[in-house]
Amino acid sequence: MELKHIAIIGAGAMGSGIAQVSAIAGYGVTLTDVSAAQLDKARRSVEGGLGKLVQKGKLTQEEAAASLARIKTSDAFGEAVGEADLVIEAVFENLELKQKIFRDLEKECRPSAILGSNTSALPITEIASVTKCGSRVIGIHFMNPVPLMRGVEIIRGQLTTDATVEAVTEYVKRIGKEPLVAIDYAGFIVSRLLDVLMNETMKLVQEGNRPEDIDKAMELCAGHPMGPCKLLDLVGAEIAMHGMETMERDLGPTYKPHPLLKKRVLAGLLGKKTGQGFYKYE
Ligand SMILES: NC(=O)c1ccc[n+]([C@@H]2O[C@H](COP(=O)([O-])OP(=O)(O)OC[C@H]3O[C@@H](n4cnc5c(N)ncnc54)[C@H](O)[C@@H]3O)[C@@H](O)[C@H]2O)c1
């Protein structure tokens, strides 16, 4: 199954990064979002990302221009997904919203199209359960920031076929990433471990530890490339909170989101996305 054209739904932090790496690898990309402003922002972000790669000597000016030209943006859902061989959904981490999109995808996409979700924690079988095409539904969990992080979790739903897994594995390799397989339980591998770390960090903050010290401790004493407060700011506090909620629902009360995490989400202290988390961002 050769994939040529990719549609990405949701042009936020993840969708724009997925568009960039896919276009560099030669895929035709259509990026769609309910917000036209977000589509403009995503295009600027991809332009900026490609510019950095040119500065670093990793792409020529011509390759960057050709990559950008391969990305179309559209706020018309049906038009955006109609021609796609592979769709990657990257909207907010909300089960009902994702299920609605997968119902619509089943109607609007070609019957051979593979339908992927970039969910951080929601079981793929549950997203697929509202469709009759579970054989073509799969988790493709990119890491943030997409252009830099090498690993991609591939999550097979209960009905996902080998052909779907093989085609997506091939795509992940072609964009220069390393695929790894995670089992379809809430949080998979990466969010299961990292969300717990970030949730526990809330307790440390509440007990009076300074975010700077927590980050220094994990960077200098545990060798983490980035401390958990910086990581939470990068990921978005709401993403970690929703991950914990999904794991609490499926795996038990150990995963209950800390009240301070919820409070920070309610206050809009999401991190880089809102310009303010534990640290301030331009
Ligand atoms: N942020 C991370 O570190 C990270 C890492 C891996 C996976 N994820 C997952 O990726 C997904 C997106 O996360 P994000 O951080 O990019 O979020 P984001 O808030 O930056 O972007 C989400 C985008 O979806 C758009 N959207 C909402 N409803 C839509 C609809 N009906 N149709 C089209 N677009 C719609 C929004 O306008 C927004 O631009 C989530 O499922 C998240 O859990 C996030």
XYZ file of C-alpha atoms and ligand atoms in Angstrom, residues 9-15 32-35 38 89-93 97-98 101 118-120 141-144 234-236 238-239 273, ligand 1:
77
model
C -6.546 17.363 11.072
C -5.676 19.975 13.692
C -2.956 22.531 12.916
C -1.716 23.059 16.470
C 1.659 22.277 17.996
C 1.614 18.669 16.787
C -0.252 18.986 13.468
C -6.966 21.350 8.054
C -8.322 23.060 11.165
C -11.570 24.683 12.289
C -9.627 27.907 12.829
C -4.512 28.568 13.378
C -5.879 13.381 13.463
C -4.225 15.803 15.919
C -7.113 17.774 17.464
C -7.653 18.429 21.189
C -7.282 15.414 23.506
C -14.349 15.149 19.576
C -11.999 12.490 18.213
C -13.969 13.196 13.581
C -1.980 11.193 17.333
C -3.773 10.852 20.681
C -1.414 10.889 23.683
C 1.887 8.939 18.487
C 4.457 11.581 17.569
C 6.490 13.316 20.249
C 6.850 17.067 20.781
C 6.378 22.049 26.437
C 3.696 19.361 26.338
C 0.863 21.544 27.653
C -4.003 20.142 29.645
C -2.474 17.268 27.660
C 0.943 27.419 24.099
N 1.500 18.634 22.947
C 2.173 17.506 23.025
O 3.285 17.445 23.584
C 1.631 16.255 22.404
C 2.486 15.172 22.178
C 1.979 14.027 21.561
C 0.638 13.951 21.230
N -0.183 15.014 21.483
C -1.591 14.884 21.106
O -1.786 15.553 19.857
C -3.113 16.112 19.821
C -3.007 17.602 19.559
O -2.245 18.212 20.583
P -1.613 19.664 20.397
O -0.685 19.874 21.549
O -1.127 19.833 18.995
O -2.934 20.572 20.583
P -3.208 22.084 20.151
O -4.175 22.623 21.134
O -1.899 22.807 19.931
O -3.900 21.922 18.702
C -5.144 21.308 18.490
C -5.728 21.911 17.214
O -6.925 21.181 16.879
C -7.808 22.112 16.284
N -9.168 21.561 16.287
C -10.027 21.444 17.318
N -11.183 20.880 16.912
C -11.037 20.626 15.586
C -11.886 20.049 14.591
N -13.117 19.631 14.882
N -11.412 19.948 13.326
C -10.164 20.393 13.005
N -9.329 20.949 13.919
C -9.765 21.063 15.174
C -7.655 23.368 17.127
O -8.155 24.512 16.472
C -6.146 23.375 17.356
O -5.485 24.145 16.368
C -3.773 15.742 21.149
O -4.500 14.558 21.013
C -2.573 15.539 22.058
O -2.872 14.699 23.145
C 0.285 16.166 22.036
